[in-house]
Short mmCIF file of C-alpha atoms in Angstrom, two decimals:
data_model
loop_
_atom_site.label_atom_id
_atom_site.label_comp_id
_atom_site.label_asym_id
_atom_site.label_seq_id
_atom_site.Cartn_x
_atom_site.Cartn_y
_atom_site.Cartn_z
CA UNK A 413 14.17 -11.62 6.09
CA UNK A 414 14.86 -7.80 6.50
CA UNK A 415 11.20 -7.03 5.40
CA UNK A 416 9.93 -9.27 8.11
CA UNK A 417 12.22 -7.69 10.73
CA UNK A 418 10.93 -4.15 9.62
CA UNK A 419 7.35 -5.32 9.75
CA UNK A 420 8.01 -6.62 13.28
CA UNK A 421 9.69 -3.41 14.39
CA UNK A 422 6.83 -1.23 12.96
CA UNK A 423 4.06 -3.62 14.56
CA UNK A 424 5.89 -3.25 17.97
CA UNK A 425 6.10 0.65 17.57
CA UNK A 426 2.43 0.67 16.70
CA UNK A 427 1.46 -1.53 19.59
CA UNK A 428 3.26 0.88 21.91
CA UNK A 429 1.78 3.90 20.25
CA UNK A 430 -1.91 2.67 20.37
CA UNK A 431 -1.46 1.10 23.91
CA UNK A 432 -0.15 4.45 25.26
CA UNK A 433 -3.02 6.50 23.73
CA UNK A 434 -5.62 3.94 24.97
CA UNK A 435 -4.22 3.97 28.51
CA UNK A 436 -3.76 7.75 28.77
CA UNK A 437 -6.75 9.13 26.79
CA UNK A 438 -9.30 6.39 26.85
CA UNK A 439 -9.05 4.46 30.13
CA UNK A 440 -10.26 5.93 33.33
CA UNK A 441 -7.91 6.55 36.19
CA UNK A 442 -9.36 3.69 38.08
CA UNK A 443 -8.80 1.29 35.03
CA UNK A 444 -5.29 2.49 34.82
CA UNK A 445 -4.70 1.83 38.49
CA UNK A 446 -6.05 -1.80 38.44
CA UNK A 447 -4.15 -2.48 35.08
CA UNK A 448 -0.85 -1.46 36.84
CA UNK A 449 -1.91 -3.56 39.98
CA UNK A 450 -2.79 -6.74 38.18
CA UNK A 451 -2.90 -6.86 34.35
CA UNK A 452 1.01 -6.48 34.09
CA UNK A 453 1.78 -7.94 37.44
CA UNK A 454 3.77 -11.08 37.61
CA UNK A 455 1.47 -12.21 40.47
CA UNK A 456 -1.81 -12.11 38.20
CA UNK A 457 -3.47 -14.49 38.33
CA UNK A 458 -2.46 -14.93 41.93
CA UNK A 459 -1.99 -18.41 43.07
CA UNK A 460 -2.85 -17.61 46.64
CA UNK A 461 -6.03 -15.79 45.73
CA UNK A 462 -4.97 -12.61 47.70
CA UNK A 463 -5.61 -9.18 45.88
CA UNK A 464 -5.85 -5.53 46.75
CA UNK A 465 -8.89 -3.54 45.69
CA UNK A 466 -9.88 0.11 46.28
CA UNK A 467 -12.81 0.11 48.58
CA UNK A 468 -15.24 2.95 49.90
CA UNK A 469 -16.29 3.07 53.46
CA UNK A 470 -19.63 4.24 54.67
CA UNK A 471 -20.52 5.78 58.12
CA UNK A 472 -21.31 2.14 59.42
CA UNK A 473 -17.81 1.05 58.43
CA UNK A 474 -19.19 -1.15 55.51
CA UNK A 475 -16.61 -1.69 52.86
CA UNK A 476 -17.67 -1.97 49.08
CA UNK A 477 -15.58 -1.91 45.94
CA UNK A 478 -15.22 1.74 44.49
CA UNK A 479 -16.21 2.36 40.93
CA UNK A 480 -15.42 5.21 38.57
CA UNK A 481 -18.53 7.03 39.78
CA UNK A 482 -17.05 7.07 43.24
CA UNK A 483 -13.52 8.25 42.81
CA UNK A 484 -11.62 11.09 41.05
CA UNK A 485 -7.86 11.68 40.64
CA UNK A 486 -6.18 13.15 43.79
CA UNK A 487 -2.67 14.57 44.16
CA UNK A 488 0.07 12.11 43.48
CA UNK A 489 1.41 12.24 47.17
CA UNK A 490 -1.70 10.78 48.37
CA UNK A 491 -1.76 7.00 47.85
CA UNK A 492 -3.63 5.58 45.92
CA UNK A 493 -4.04 9.02 44.44
CA UNK A 494 -7.81 8.98 44.43
CA UNK A 495 -10.53 10.91 46.36
CA UNK A 496 -14.05 10.45 46.75
CA UNK A 497 -16.43 12.25 44.34
CA UNK A 498 -19.19 14.64 45.62
CA UNK A 499 -21.73 12.08 44.22
CA UNK A 500 -20.25 9.18 46.44
CA UNK A 501 -20.19 11.51 49.56
CA UNK A 502 -23.82 12.37 49.02
CA UNK A 503 -24.58 8.46 49.01
CA UNK A 504 -22.94 7.98 52.37
CA UNK A 505 -19.16 7.28 51.51
CA UNK A 506 -16.77 8.81 53.98
CA UNK A 507 -13.36 7.32 53.07
CA UNK A 508 -11.36 5.33 50.57
CA UNK A 509 -9.25 2.37 51.65
CA UNK A 510 -7.05 -0.26 49.88
CA UNK A 511 -8.32 -3.48 51.22
CA UNK A 512 -6.79 -6.90 50.96
CA UNK A 513 -9.30 -9.51 49.74
CA UNK A 514 -9.26 -13.19 49.05
CA UNK A 515 -11.11 -14.24 45.73
CA UNK A 516 -10.65 -17.09 43.33
CA UNK A 517 -8.93 -15.86 40.03
CA UNK A 518 -12.33 -16.41 38.32
CA UNK A 519 -14.23 -14.17 40.78
CA UNK A 520 -11.47 -11.56 40.65
CA UNK A 521 -11.73 -11.40 36.93
CA UNK A 522 -15.46 -11.19 37.09
CA UNK A 523 -15.47 -8.34 39.46
CA UNK A 524 -12.92 -6.26 37.34
CA UNK A 525 -14.87 -6.89 34.26
CA UNK A 526 -18.24 -5.85 35.89
CA UNK A 527 -17.18 -2.95 38.24
CA UNK A 528 -14.05 -1.58 36.67
CA UNK A 529 -13.66 -2.59 33.00
CA UNK A 530 -17.21 -1.90 31.79
CA UNK A 531 -18.00 -5.44 30.88
CA UNK A 532 -14.57 -6.04 29.21
CA UNK A 533 -11.56 -8.18 30.11
CA UNK A 534 -8.05 -6.94 30.35
CA UNK A 535 -7.54 -8.47 26.75
CA UNK A 536 -10.49 -6.62 25.42
CA UNK A 537 -8.91 -3.28 26.78
CA UNK A 538 -5.68 -3.78 24.74
CA UNK A 539 -7.39 -5.41 21.70
CA UNK A 540 -7.11 -2.18 19.53
CA UNK A 541 -3.29 -2.19 20.20
CA UNK A 542 -3.10 -5.80 19.07
CA UNK A 543 -5.43 -5.20 15.99
CA UNK A 544 -3.23 -2.23 15.00
CA UNK A 545 0.13 -3.93 15.32
CA UNK A 546 -1.38 -7.06 13.35
CA UNK A 547 -2.61 -4.81 10.60
CA UNK A 548 0.74 -2.93 10.29
CA UNK A 549 2.57 -6.30 10.44
CA UNK A 550 0.52 -7.64 7.54
CA UNK A 551 0.84 -4.46 5.64
CA UNK A 552 4.69 -4.68 6.14
CA UNK A 553 4.72 -8.12 4.72
CA UNK A 554 2.36 -7.52 1.80
CA UNK A 555 3.51 -4.04 0.35
CA UNK A 556 7.08 -5.23 -0.31
CA UNK A 557 6.01 -8.19 -2.21
CA UNK A 558 6.04 -6.49 -5.74
CA UNK A 559 9.37 -4.75 -5.14
CA UNK A 560 10.94 -8.16 -3.88
CA UNK A 561 9.44 -9.90 -6.85
CA UNK A 562 10.86 -7.32 -9.20
CA UNK A 563 14.41 -7.55 -7.34
CA UNK A 564 14.25 -11.32 -7.82
CA UNK A 565 13.40 -10.98 -11.50
CA UNK A 566 16.41 -8.56 -11.89
CA UNK A 567 18.71 -10.99 -10.01
CA UNK A 568 17.58 -13.93 -12.21
CA UNK A 569 17.48 -12.10 -15.61
CA UNK A 570 20.31 -9.55 -14.81
CA UNK A 571 20.20 -5.73 -14.73
CA UNK A 572 20.24 -3.87 -18.11
CA UNK A 573 22.83 -1.19 -18.06
CA UNK A 574 22.36 0.09 -21.58
CA UNK A 575 21.29 -1.08 -25.05
CA UNK A 576 17.96 -2.42 -26.43
CA UNK A 577 15.44 -3.85 -24.11
CA UNK A 578 12.82 -6.41 -25.05
CA UNK A 579 9.40 -5.15 -24.18
CA UNK A 580 5.66 -5.93 -24.91
CA UNK A 581 3.74 -3.90 -27.42
CA UNK A 582 1.76 -2.36 -24.64
CA UNK A 583 4.78 -1.40 -22.63
CA UNK A 584 6.38 0.10 -25.70
CA UNK A 585 3.30 2.18 -26.48
CA UNK A 586 3.13 3.22 -22.79
CA UNK A 587 6.76 4.40 -22.79
CA UNK A 588 6.81 6.10 -26.10
CA UNK A 589 3.38 7.84 -25.84
CA UNK A 590 2.82 6.79 -29.43
CA UNK A 591 0.70 9.11 -31.64
CA UNK A 592 2.73 8.56 -34.74
CA UNK A 593 2.89 5.87 -37.43
CA UNK A 594 1.72 2.39 -36.20
CA UNK A 595 2.84 -1.05 -37.19
CA UNK A 596 0.52 -4.08 -36.90
CA UNK A 597 2.30 -6.79 -34.99
CA UNK A 598 1.67 -10.51 -34.63
CA UNK A 599 1.17 -10.22 -30.84
CA UNK A 600 -2.54 -10.37 -30.50
CA UNK A 601 -2.95 -8.21 -33.57
CA UNK A 602 -1.86 -5.12 -31.66
CA UNK A 603 -0.39 -1.95 -33.19
CA UNK A 604 2.91 -0.72 -32.02
CA UNK A 605 3.00 3.12 -32.47
CA UNK A 606 5.99 5.44 -32.36
CA UNK A 607 6.03 9.15 -31.41
CA UNK A 608 5.47 11.64 -34.41
CA UNK A 609 8.61 13.38 -33.27
CA UNK A 610 10.68 10.23 -34.13
CA UNK A 611 9.13 9.64 -37.44
CA UNK A 612 11.98 11.46 -39.19
CA UNK A 613 14.66 9.27 -37.29
CA UNK A 614 16.36 6.45 -39.02
CA UNK A 615 14.56 3.08 -38.95
CA UNK A 616 15.76 -0.07 -40.29
CA UNK A 617 13.46 -2.97 -41.35
CA UNK A 618 15.11 -6.22 -41.53
CA UNK A 619 13.88 -9.62 -42.39
CA UNK A 620 14.18 -12.65 -44.63
CA UNK A 621 12.69 -12.74 -48.15
CA UNK A 622 8.81 -13.00 -47.79
CA UNK A 623 8.95 -11.72 -44.11
CA UNK A 624 6.76 -8.84 -45.02
CA UNK A 625 8.99 -5.90 -45.26
CA UNK A 626 7.25 -4.48 -48.41
CA UNK A 627 3.89 -5.08 -46.58
CA UNK A 628 5.08 -2.96 -43.78
CA UNK A 629 6.41 -0.22 -46.02
CA UNK A 630 3.02 -0.14 -47.74
CA UNK A 631 1.31 0.26 -44.39
CA UNK A 632 3.57 3.29 -43.52
CA UNK A 633 2.93 4.90 -46.97
CA UNK A 634 -0.84 4.35 -46.62
CA UNK A 635 -0.79 6.18 -43.17
CA UNK A 636 1.23 9.18 -44.72
CA UNK A 637 -1.35 9.40 -47.45
CA UNK A 638 -4.33 9.35 -45.10
CA UNK A 639 -2.73 12.21 -43.24
CA UNK A 640 -2.28 14.10 -46.41
CA UNK A 641 1.51 14.47 -45.83
CA UNK A 642 4.35 14.04 -48.29
CA UNK A 643 6.86 11.01 -48.47
CA UNK A 644 9.91 10.64 -50.65
CA UNK A 645 10.17 7.02 -51.74
CA UNK A 646 13.27 5.48 -53.48
CA UNK A 647 11.47 2.61 -55.53
CA UNK A 648 13.83 1.42 -58.06
CA UNK A 649 12.01 -1.80 -58.50
CA UNK A 650 8.66 0.01 -58.82
CA UNK A 651 7.05 -1.90 -55.94
CA UNK A 652 5.05 1.03 -54.67
CA UNK A 653 4.58 3.37 -57.57
CA UNK A 654 1.59 1.52 -59.05
CA UNK A 655 -0.25 1.61 -55.87
CA UNK A 656 0.60 5.14 -54.56
CA UNK A 657 1.51 7.24 -57.66
CA UNK A 658 -1.33 9.85 -58.08
CA UNK A 659 -0.58 12.55 -60.65
CA UNK A 660 -3.78 14.30 -59.77
CA UNK A 661 -2.66 14.78 -56.17
CA UNK A 662 0.53 16.44 -57.43
CA UNK A 663 2.94 13.39 -57.07
CA UNK A 664 6.23 13.60 -58.84
CA UNK A 665 8.44 10.88 -60.29
CA UNK A 666 12.09 12.14 -60.36
CA UNK A 667 13.43 9.64 -62.79
CA UNK A 668 14.79 11.05 -66.18
CA UNK A 669 14.08 7.77 -67.76
CA UNK A 670 10.28 7.80 -66.88
CA UNK A 671 7.99 9.75 -69.10
CA UNK A 672 6.24 10.97 -66.13
CA UNK A 673 9.26 12.89 -64.86
CA UNK A 674 8.61 16.56 -65.24
CA UNK A 675 12.18 17.48 -66.20
CA UNK A 676 13.29 14.32 -67.90
CA UNK A 677 13.34 13.44 -71.69
CA UNK A 678 11.46 10.60 -73.37
CA UNK A 679 13.34 7.40 -73.47
CA UNK A 680 14.87 6.64 -76.92
CA UNK A 681 13.06 4.04 -79.06
#
């Protein structure tokens, strides 16, 4: 509801802004005059068919509807604030007059479109304002959708204040930056990586018998071996020694009961 109200307010402000710009910078002074006279008048369309138009008079006293080429702005104290242009005077016009005429609504609309609004209707003139307002209103409704969806999700699931958070493999890798030891997961066979700076931190592997803890440990040791780095392995059950011990590489077994221990003694027979 609040987002809709904000979108409406922004759309209204946009409409006012574009309409003001159009009326001041784009419309001609004569278009502005007719707009004020009729387009926003409560009497338009006029049921009686009585209208006022700005006419130019020639030397024979003939009246014809003035166009933009015939008039130019005049001082405000001269009503209707227009004066004849030099071109109109050369063509025989001698004065301007506001005439009261009688036309049907259709005739008046046609005259305004042909002679004043350059083939447009009053609605066409303000269409940019409506289009801009509509665009801003739609954007105002669409842009908050992800934020509102996230807010609803938080309201439904609760907001985590502290402690562990369940995330996907991709989200974990994105947050951590990865680059260190990786663990193959069952989620689409994706690898979960931890930063190298956290490899020396405490980690706990938990699971039932046969869950794959030893397999996971072998994967970690294999990656350390591939990197040519050293690992200290506590292996009382000799799960990993047969696979990873390599004397030629300089590996050491620190068990005084093992003949391979460099400082140990041979076990008694």
